Tab-separated table of C-alpha atoms in Angstrom:
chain	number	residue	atom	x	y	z
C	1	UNK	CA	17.519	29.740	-26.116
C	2	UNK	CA	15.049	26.862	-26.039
C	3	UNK	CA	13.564	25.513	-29.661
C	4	UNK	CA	9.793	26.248	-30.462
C	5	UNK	CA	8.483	23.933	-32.811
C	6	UNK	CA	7.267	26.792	-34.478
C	7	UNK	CA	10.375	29.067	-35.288
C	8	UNK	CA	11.798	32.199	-34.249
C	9	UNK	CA	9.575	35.020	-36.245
C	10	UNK	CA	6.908	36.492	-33.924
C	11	UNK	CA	4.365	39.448	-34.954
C	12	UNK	CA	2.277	41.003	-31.994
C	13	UNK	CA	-0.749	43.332	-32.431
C	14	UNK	CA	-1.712	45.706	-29.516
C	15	UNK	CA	2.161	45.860	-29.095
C	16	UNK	CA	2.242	49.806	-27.466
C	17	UNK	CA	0.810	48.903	-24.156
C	18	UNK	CA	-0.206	46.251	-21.414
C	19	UNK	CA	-0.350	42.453	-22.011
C	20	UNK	CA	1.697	43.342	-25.805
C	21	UNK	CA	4.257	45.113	-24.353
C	22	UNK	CA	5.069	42.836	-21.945
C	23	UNK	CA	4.911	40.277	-24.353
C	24	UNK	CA	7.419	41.455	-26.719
C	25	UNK	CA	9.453	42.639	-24.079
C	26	UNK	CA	9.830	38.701	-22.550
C	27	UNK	CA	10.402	37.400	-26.376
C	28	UNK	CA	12.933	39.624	-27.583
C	29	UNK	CA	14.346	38.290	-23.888
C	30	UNK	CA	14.278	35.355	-25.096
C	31	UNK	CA	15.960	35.552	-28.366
C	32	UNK	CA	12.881	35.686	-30.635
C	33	UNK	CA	12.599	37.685	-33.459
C	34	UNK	CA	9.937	40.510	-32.994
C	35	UNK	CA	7.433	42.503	-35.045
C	36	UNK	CA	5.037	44.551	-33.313
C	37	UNK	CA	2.295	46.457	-34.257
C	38	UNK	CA	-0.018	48.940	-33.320
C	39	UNK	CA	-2.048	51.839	-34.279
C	40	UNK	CA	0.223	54.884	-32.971
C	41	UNK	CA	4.015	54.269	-32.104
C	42	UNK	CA	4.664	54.287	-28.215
C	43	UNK	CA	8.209	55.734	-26.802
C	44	UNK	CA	8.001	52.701	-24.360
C	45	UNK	CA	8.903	50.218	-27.352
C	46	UNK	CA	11.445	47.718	-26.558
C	47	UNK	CA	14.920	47.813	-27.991
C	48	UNK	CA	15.186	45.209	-31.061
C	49	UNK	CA	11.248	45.425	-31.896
C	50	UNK	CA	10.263	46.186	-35.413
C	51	UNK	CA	7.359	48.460	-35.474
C	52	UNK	CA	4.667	48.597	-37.816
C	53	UNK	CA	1.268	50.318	-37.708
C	54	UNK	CA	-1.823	48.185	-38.291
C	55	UNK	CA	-5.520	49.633	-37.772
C	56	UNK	CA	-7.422	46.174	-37.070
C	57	UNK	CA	-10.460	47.213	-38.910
C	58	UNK	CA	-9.350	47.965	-41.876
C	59	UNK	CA	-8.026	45.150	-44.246
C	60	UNK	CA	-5.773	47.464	-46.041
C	61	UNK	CA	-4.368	48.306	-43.054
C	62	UNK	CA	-3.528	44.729	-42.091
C	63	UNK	CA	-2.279	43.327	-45.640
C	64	UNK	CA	0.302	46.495	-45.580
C	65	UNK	CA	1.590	45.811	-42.158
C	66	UNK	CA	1.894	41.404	-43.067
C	67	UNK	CA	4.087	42.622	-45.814
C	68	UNK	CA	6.282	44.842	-43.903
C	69	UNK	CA	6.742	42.147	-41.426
C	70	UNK	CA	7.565	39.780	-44.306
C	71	UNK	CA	10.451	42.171	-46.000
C	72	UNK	CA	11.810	42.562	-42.366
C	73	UNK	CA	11.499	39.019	-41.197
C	74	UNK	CA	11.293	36.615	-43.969
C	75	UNK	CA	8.010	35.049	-43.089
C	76	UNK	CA	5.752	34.923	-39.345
C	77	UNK	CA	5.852	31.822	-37.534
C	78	UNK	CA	3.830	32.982	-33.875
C	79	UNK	CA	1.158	35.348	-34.048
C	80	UNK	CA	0.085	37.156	-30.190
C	81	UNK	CA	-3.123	38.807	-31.173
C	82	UNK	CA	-3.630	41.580	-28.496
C	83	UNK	CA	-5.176	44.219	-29.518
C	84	UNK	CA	-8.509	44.822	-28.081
C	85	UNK	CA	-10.850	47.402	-26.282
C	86	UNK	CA	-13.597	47.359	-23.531
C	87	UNK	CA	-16.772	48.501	-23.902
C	88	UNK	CA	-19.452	49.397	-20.940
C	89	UNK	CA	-23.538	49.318	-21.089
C	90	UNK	CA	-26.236	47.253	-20.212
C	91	UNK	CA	-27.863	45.129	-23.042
C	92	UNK	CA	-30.843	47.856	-23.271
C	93	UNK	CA	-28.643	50.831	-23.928
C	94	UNK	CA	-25.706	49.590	-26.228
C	95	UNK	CA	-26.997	50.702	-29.838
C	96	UNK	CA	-26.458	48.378	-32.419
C	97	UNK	CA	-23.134	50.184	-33.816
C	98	UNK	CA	-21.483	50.516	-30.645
C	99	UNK	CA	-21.764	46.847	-30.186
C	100	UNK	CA	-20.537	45.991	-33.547
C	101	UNK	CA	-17.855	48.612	-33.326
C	102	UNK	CA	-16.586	46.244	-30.164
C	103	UNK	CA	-17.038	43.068	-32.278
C	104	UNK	CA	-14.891	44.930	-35.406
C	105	UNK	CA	-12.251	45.510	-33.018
C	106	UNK	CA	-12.181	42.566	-30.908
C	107	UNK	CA	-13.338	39.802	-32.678
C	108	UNK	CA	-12.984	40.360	-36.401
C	109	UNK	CA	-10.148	42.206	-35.716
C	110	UNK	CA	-8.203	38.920	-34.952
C	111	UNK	CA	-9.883	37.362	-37.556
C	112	UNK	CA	-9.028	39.559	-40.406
C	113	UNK	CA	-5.256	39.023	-39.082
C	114	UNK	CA	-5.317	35.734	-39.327
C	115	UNK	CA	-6.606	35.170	-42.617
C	116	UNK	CA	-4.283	37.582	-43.964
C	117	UNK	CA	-1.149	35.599	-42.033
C	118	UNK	CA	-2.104	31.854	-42.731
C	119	UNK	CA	-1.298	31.763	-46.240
C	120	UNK	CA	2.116	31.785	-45.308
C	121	UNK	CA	1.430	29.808	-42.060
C	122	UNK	CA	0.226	26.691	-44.830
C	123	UNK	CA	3.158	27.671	-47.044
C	124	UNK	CA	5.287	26.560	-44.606
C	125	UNK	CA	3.467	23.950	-42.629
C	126	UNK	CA	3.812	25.325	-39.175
C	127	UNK	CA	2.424	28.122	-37.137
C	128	UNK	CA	0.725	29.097	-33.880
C	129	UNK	CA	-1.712	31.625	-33.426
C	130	UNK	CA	-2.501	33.171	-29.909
C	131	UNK	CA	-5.518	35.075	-29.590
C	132	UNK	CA	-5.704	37.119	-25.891
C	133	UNK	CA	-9.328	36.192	-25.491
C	134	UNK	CA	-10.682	36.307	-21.259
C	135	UNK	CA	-12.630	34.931	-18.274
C	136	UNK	CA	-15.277	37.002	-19.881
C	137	UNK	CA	-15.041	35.024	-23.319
C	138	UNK	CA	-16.928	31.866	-20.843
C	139	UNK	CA	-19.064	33.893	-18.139
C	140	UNK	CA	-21.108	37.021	-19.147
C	141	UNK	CA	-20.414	40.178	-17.060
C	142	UNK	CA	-23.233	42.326	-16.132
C	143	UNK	CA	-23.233	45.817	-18.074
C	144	UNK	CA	-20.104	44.297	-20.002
C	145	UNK	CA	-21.910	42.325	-22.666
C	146	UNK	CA	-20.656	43.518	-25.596
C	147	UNK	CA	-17.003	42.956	-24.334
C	148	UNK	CA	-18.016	39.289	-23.439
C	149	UNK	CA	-20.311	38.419	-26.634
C	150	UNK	CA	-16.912	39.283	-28.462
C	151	UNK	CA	-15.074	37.208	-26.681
C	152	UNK	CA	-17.542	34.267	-26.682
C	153	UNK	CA	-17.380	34.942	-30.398
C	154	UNK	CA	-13.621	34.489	-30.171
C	155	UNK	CA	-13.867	31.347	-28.178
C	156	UNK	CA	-16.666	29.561	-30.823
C	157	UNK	CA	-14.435	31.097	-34.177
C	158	UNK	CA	-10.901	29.901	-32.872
C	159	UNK	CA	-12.291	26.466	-31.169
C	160	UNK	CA	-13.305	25.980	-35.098
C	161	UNK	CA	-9.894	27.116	-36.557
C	162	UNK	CA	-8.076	25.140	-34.042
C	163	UNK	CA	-9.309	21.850	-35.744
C	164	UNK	CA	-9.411	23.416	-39.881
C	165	UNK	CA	-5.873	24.351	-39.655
C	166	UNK	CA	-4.571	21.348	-37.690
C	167	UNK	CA	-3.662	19.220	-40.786
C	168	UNK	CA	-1.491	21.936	-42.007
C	169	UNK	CA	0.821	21.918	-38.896
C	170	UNK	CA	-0.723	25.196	-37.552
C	171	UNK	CA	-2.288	25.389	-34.072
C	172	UNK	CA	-3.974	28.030	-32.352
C	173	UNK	CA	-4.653	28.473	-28.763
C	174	UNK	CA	-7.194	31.465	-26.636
C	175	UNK	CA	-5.155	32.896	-23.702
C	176	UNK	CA	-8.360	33.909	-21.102
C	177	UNK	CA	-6.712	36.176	-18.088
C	178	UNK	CA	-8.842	36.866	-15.795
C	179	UNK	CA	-8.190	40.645	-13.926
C	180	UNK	CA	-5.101	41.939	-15.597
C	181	UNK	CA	-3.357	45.066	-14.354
C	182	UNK	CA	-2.886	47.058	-17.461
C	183	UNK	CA	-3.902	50.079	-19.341
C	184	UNK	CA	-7.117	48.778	-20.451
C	185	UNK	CA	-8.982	49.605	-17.275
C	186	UNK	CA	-8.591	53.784	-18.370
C	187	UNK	CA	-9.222	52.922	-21.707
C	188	UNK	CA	-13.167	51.250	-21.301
C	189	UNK	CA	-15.197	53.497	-22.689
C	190	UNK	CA	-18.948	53.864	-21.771
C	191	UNK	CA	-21.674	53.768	-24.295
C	192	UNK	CA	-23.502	57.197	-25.337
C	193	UNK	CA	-26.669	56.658	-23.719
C	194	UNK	CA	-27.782	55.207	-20.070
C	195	UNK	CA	-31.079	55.144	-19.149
C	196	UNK	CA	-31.474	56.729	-15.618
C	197	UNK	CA	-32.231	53.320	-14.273
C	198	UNK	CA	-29.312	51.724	-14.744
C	199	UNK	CA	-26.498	54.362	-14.192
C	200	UNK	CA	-26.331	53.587	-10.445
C	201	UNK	CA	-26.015	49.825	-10.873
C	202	UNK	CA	-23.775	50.203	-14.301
C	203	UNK	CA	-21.007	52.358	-12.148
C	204	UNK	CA	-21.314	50.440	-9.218
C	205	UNK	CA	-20.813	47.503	-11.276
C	206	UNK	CA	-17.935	48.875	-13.454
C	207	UNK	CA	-16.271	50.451	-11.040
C	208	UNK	CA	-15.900	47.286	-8.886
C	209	UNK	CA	-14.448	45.838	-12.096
C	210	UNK	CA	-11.826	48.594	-12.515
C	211	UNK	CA	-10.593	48.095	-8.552
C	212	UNK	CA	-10.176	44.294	-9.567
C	213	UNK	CA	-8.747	44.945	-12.590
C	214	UNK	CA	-6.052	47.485	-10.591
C	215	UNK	CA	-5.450	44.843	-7.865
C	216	UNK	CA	-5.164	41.909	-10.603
C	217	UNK	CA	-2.016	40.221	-11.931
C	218	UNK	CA	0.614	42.134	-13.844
C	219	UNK	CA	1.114	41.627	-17.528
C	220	UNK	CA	4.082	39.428	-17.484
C	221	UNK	CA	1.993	36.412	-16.016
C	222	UNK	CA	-0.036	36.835	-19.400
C	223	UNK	CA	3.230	37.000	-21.139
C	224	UNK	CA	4.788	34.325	-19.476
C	225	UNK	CA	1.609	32.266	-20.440
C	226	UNK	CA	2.248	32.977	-24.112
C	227	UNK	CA	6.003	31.729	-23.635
C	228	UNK	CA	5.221	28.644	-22.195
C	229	UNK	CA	3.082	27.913	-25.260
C	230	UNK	CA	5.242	28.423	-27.974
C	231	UNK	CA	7.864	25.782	-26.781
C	232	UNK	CA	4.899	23.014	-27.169
C-alpha cells in the first residue's frame, strides 16, 4: 500500500450508491480503513465497510454518525463528501423551498460535515477533505439552476476553507465530474410546478442531460480521481 500523508481512516457520505460506492469499494482495495455513511443501508455495501446512517440535514444526525466513526476508527483522517441530489426547473418555477431544500442537501450538507469533523482534523494536524462538487459548480445549466447555484456555492465556501484550514495541516480539494454514469440521473426530481411555457424546453433540455449522463464515464474514474489525491 502506498503512504498518504494524511493516514489511513476514511469516512464517505452518499456511500449506498454511484460515485460513493465506487469510492469505498477502490479504498478498502487499497488497504484504507473505511466508514461509510448514508441515509438507508444498501445490500450492495462492500465487504470491510463500516456503515453508519447520517441524514445530511440534520446536525444531530451528523454529530451521532462522527462519533460512531470515532469508537470504530479512532479518529477520520480523509473525508469523500458525496452525498448529493439533482433538482430540475427553470429559475421562474423553482419556489423558494425547493431551492433551499437543494442547497440543505448539497451545499450545507457538506458543510455541516465538515465542521462537525475538523475539530479532530486540527487535533491532529492533518486532514483532507473532498467535496464531489461538478462541471455545473463553474457553468450554469439551463432549467438546472438550483443544482448549479449549489454547487457554485460549494466552489466559493471550500475555495475559502482551502486557505483557513491550511495552517493547521488540513487541505481540501472540489472533485467537478462532468457526465457521470450513476444512479443520480433516476433520482433528479422535477419541481412541483411548470408553467406551460417551459415544459417543452425543460424536458427537452433534461432529457438530453439524462442521455449524457447515461453515455458518461463510470464511477470509478471519479473514484480513481479521489485516490490519486490522497497520496499528495
Amino acid at each position: 500500500m502506498k503512504h498518504s500523508p494524511y493516514g489511513t481512516r476514511v469516512l464517505i457520505t452518499g456511500v449506498t450508491g454511484g460515485i460513493g460506492l465506487a469510492t469505498a469499494r477502490l479504498f478498502l482495495e487499497n488497504g484504507f480503513q473505511v466508514a461509510g455513511c448514508s441515509r438507508h443501508k444498501s445490500a450492495d455495501l462492500p465487504e470491510g465497510l463500516l456503515w453508519f446512517p447520517m441524514e445530511v440535514t440534520e446536525e444531530e444526525s451528523i454529530h451521532q454518525c462522527i462519533d460512531s466513526v470515532y469508537q470504530a476508527l479512532g479518529g477520520i483522517d480523509i473525508l469523500i463528501h458525496c452525498a448529493g441530489m439533482g433538482l430540475g426547473g427553470s429559475v421562474e418555477d423553482v419556489s423558494a423551498n425547493e431551492l433551499g431544500h437543494q442547497l440543505d442537501i448539497n451545499t450545507l450538507g457538506f458543510i455541516r460535515v465538515a465542521q462537525a469533523i475538523l475539530p479532530g482534523m486540527r487535533a491532529q494536524r492533518r486532514g483532507l477533505l473532498l467535496p464531489i462538487s461538478s462541471i455545473a459548480g463553474f457553468i450554469s445549466i439551463p432549467y438546472q439552476s438550483s443544482y448549479s447555484a449549489s454547487k457554485f456555492a460549494l466552489e466559493a465556501l471550500v475555495q475559502a476553507l482551502r486557505m483557513e484550514i491550511k495552517p493547521f495541516g488540513i487541505q481540501a480539494c472540489l472533485i467537478e465530474p462532468g457526465d457521470t454514469k450513476t444512479g443520480f440521473t433516476q433520482a433528479r426530481k422535477l419541481c412541483k410546478h411548470i408553467q406551460p411555457c417551459y415544459q417543452a424546453s425543460m424536458h427537452a433540455a433534461i432529457h438530453k442531460m439524462e442521455v449524457d449522463e447515461q453515455k458518461g464515464k463510470s464511477p470509478d474514474t471519479v473514484a480513481k480521481t479521489a485516490l490519486k489525491l490522497v497520496y499528495k
